[in-house]
Amino acid sequence: MPDPVPIHSQLVTRAWAVPKDRRGRDWQPTHNSFPNVTLVFDCETRTDISQRLTFGAYRIYHGDRCNEEGLFYADDLPDEDRARLGDYVASHSGDARKRYGRSDPQLQLWSRQEFLKKVFWPVAYRGKALIVGFNLFFDFAHLAASAAPARGQGTGGFSFTMDEYVDGHGRRVPNKYHPRIVISPIDSKRARMRFTPVDVRKPKPSYNNFRGHFLDLKTLAFALTDRSHSLASACEAFGIDEGKDKVEEHGHVTEDYITYCRHDVRATWHLFEALKAEYQRHPIELQATRAYSPATIGKAYLATMRIRPPELVPDRELGLCADAVFGACMQAYFGGRSECRIRHHPVPVVPLDFRSMYATVNALMELWDLLTAETVAAVDATAEVCDFLGCLTREEMFDPKTWPKLRAIVLIIPRGDVLPARTAHGNQQGFQIGVNELTTDRPYWYTLADCVASKLRTGRAAEVIRAIRFVPKGRQAGLRPLKLRGTVTVDPDTDDLFKRAVALRNSLPADSADPDIVRLSDFLKVLANATAYGIFVELNPDEDASAECEVWTGAQTPFTTFVERPERPGQFTFPPLATLIPGAARLMLMLLELEVTERGGSYAFCDTDSLAPVATESGGLIESGGERSYALSYAEVEEIRRRFDRLNPYEPQGGEPRGEDRVLKWERKNLTREHWNHQQWYLGISAKRYALFTSKADGEPEVHEAKEHGLGHLLSPDEPPPFGEVDPRWAKRWIKREWTAIVREFLDSSRG
């Protein structure tokens, strides 16, 4: 086995020369500036239940030039496997330039401990290089010497000891001069990573305060696309010609397997370059290492525009402090509405979907004025709201001028009003939210939109005790315009960001083959959907804490209680926006329900921004499950869609709106053009657990959308693809197959 040649020494020397900023502090990367030195690595593991490290590959780049490439292997790797790695290095070092380009270096070979001591710590920690990988959690878990539950800020995560040594008593103990790596998973796509402080009395300050530059490309790809990717699918999505390689056998050290691992590292580097170029098109002040989700990028856009949550200033006559108003808003807060109205009976449907629901109601209520206001006044509007509810008609709700009047919350005593409520339903354990007739002697806060929905449903106005309207005052100073993905300028002084993003997406070619246009379209959709609502209700629980807290519910005085895992508000948390937006979305859904039922129809399900009326091409009576019901015709559905066109806040491009420009879309998700006009059918079990399907020529069902809600605890029964090549789509194939069997069983029983 050849001895490794330490050709990386010059690179490490350069990496140690960490640049300083103007104040003499260690330079930190920004969104447009990354560390000049990058360490890219990948681990391969055994395929047995232990999944222990077998070997790995790495590359060190200085700028865009690879200065070092090498392999490392597990400390306990059998001698014959080590020999194969040594033979591979000896036989491939000579042709590295011929194989990968003249600028590529010779191959190095290290044990795991040698790799950490001579490569990882000098480059990644002392050199403060950028550590890049795809699913770094997996790689660090197998590169680590041991693991333990994380404590403190990392509670709920894992603390990996990377370096150990044998002390004088023969025990393996952590090396106190090297930090641990703490990884706190957020979900299957995201995790926070950092170095811990070094546990010695006099560490070098620049080391002890350094938390590391970790960039997981799986997380960054998700933040940019709102999709979960494998390395292969990410390379495909971002046009990497030299994508992920394939190998027939995993887990055994062979020449093909070693080449496969090296190829993965090169593919990871090319993906990093593509994601870096895409990320740098966004003029936001956010390090790529902290871009955890599309909402994170959306918040960065708002912060770069110098937008902040406005200050809430209650009117003196209101007699409530800001905390009391916030408490009233959160009592009125409910999420999206989801229902299953027809169970266990296949019925023909036309799935309808509101385009960018939260961005749409934002625009209709003109909430951008609230978000960018210097202050938001909370004023008493009881008499005004009573008059509004008393004479309101459904026709007025199809006038866009009515919607800004909904920026209010109302204290009512429910007397058979149809409202959302948290309560125990039937034999269910715990509280669930449902929209039902509610009667109680206790007053509760609701959004004005919920009260409007109840008035339109029942025909009578709620018993109003008090109403608070939110009024924008002034405009925040110092707002800055910027270009969305470096393309179109948005000025927060004059433009509604969410409305502008949706309108711009509408103007793009619907079926463009240009990858740049496709990525711009996807980004605009993600920006509008991820930023227009959730960031205003962000609450982050402190996993390792408990405290006595004040609880505000809309009364002038709070009460105190002991709280486990107290929650901290996010950067843009603002309760008035948090409650007004979903309240208006529920009202929009109620308007659609009333339009369907007024025509004698019914609907199979609704879910936040969608509703599926029972409908066929010609309409009329149908029979399902032994019961007869009325199905709307496609013409009646189109009539309903035209009615909602009046609420389109986006300017149509070139006259009449296209299908994608309309507020209410006919959802044909996953349908091929061949089946575009085929009758869609629905079979539901419960809320968010249903399938949409069409019929083939032979009568067999073809499921094109299968909901997986509640199935996350189940694993696919299929034989998995080769280890390390699992595509997110593979894990869902069995769900569609099982739904197909369920649909077929119901169809057979109904025919019989």
mmCIF file with all atom_site columns, C-alpha atoms in Angstrom, residues 40 77 100 116 195 277 323 347 358 449 499 525 593 609 655 670 730 739:
data_model
loop_
_atom_site.group_PDB
_atom_site.id
_atom_site.type_symbol
_atom_site.label_atom_id
_atom_site.label_alt_id
_atom_site.label_comp_id
_atom_site.label_asym_id
_atom_site.label_entity_id
_atom_site.label_seq_id
_atom_site.pdbx_PDB_ins_code
_atom_site.Cartn_x
_atom_site.Cartn_y
_atom_site.Cartn_z
_atom_site.occupancy
_atom_site.B_iso_or_equiv
_atom_site.pdbx_formal_charge
_atom_site.auth_seq_id
_atom_site.auth_comp_id
_atom_site.auth_asym_id
_atom_site.auth_atom_id
_atom_site.pdbx_PDB_model_num
ATOM 1  C CA . VAL A 1 40  ? -16.690 17.699 -0.408  1.00 0.00 ? 40  VAL A CA 1
ATOM 2  C CA . LEU A 1 77  ? -11.759 -2.501 7.678   1.00 0.00 ? 77  LEU A CA 1
ATOM 3  C CA . TYR A 1 100 ? -10.481 13.602 -14.892 1.00 0.00 ? 100 TYR A CA 1
ATOM 4  C CA . LEU A 1 116 ? -9.743  13.401 10.478  1.00 0.00 ? 116 LEU A CA 1
ATOM 5  C CA . PHE A 1 195 ? -19.242 22.490 16.004  1.00 0.00 ? 195 PHE A CA 1
ATOM 6  C CA . ALA A 1 277 ? -25.203 29.782 -9.013  1.00 0.00 ? 277 ALA A CA 1
ATOM 7  C CA . ASP A 1 323 ? -50.660 41.744 24.455  1.00 0.00 ? 323 ASP A CA 1
ATOM 8  C CA . VAL A 1 347 ? -68.205 9.376  -7.101  1.00 0.00 ? 347 VAL A CA 1
ATOM 9  C CA . TYR A 1 358 ? -53.065 32.720 0.782   1.00 0.00 ? 358 TYR A CA 1
ATOM 10 C CA . ALA A 1 449 ? -64.370 36.509 7.850   1.00 0.00 ? 449 ALA A CA 1
ATOM 11 C CA . LYS A 1 499 ? -49.364 39.676 -5.682  1.00 0.00 ? 499 LYS A CA 1
ATOM 12 C CA . LYS A 1 525 ? -44.831 29.774 -6.889  1.00 0.00 ? 525 LYS A CA 1
ATOM 13 C CA . GLU A 1 593 ? -69.475 25.459 -1.054  1.00 0.00 ? 593 GLU A CA 1
ATOM 14 C CA . ASP A 1 609 ? -57.725 25.670 -0.792  1.00 0.00 ? 609 ASP A CA 1
ATOM 15 C CA . GLY A 1 655 ? -56.965 40.028 -22.203 1.00 0.00 ? 655 GLY A CA 1
ATOM 16 C CA . ASN A 1 670 ? -50.624 14.252 -12.548 1.00 0.00 ? 670 ASN A CA 1
ATOM 17 C CA . TRP A 1 730 ? -39.763 5.162  -4.801  1.00 0.00 ? 730 TRP A CA 1
ATOM 18 C CA . TRP A 1 739 ? -54.904 2.696  -3.373  1.00 0.00 ? 739 TRP A CA 1
#
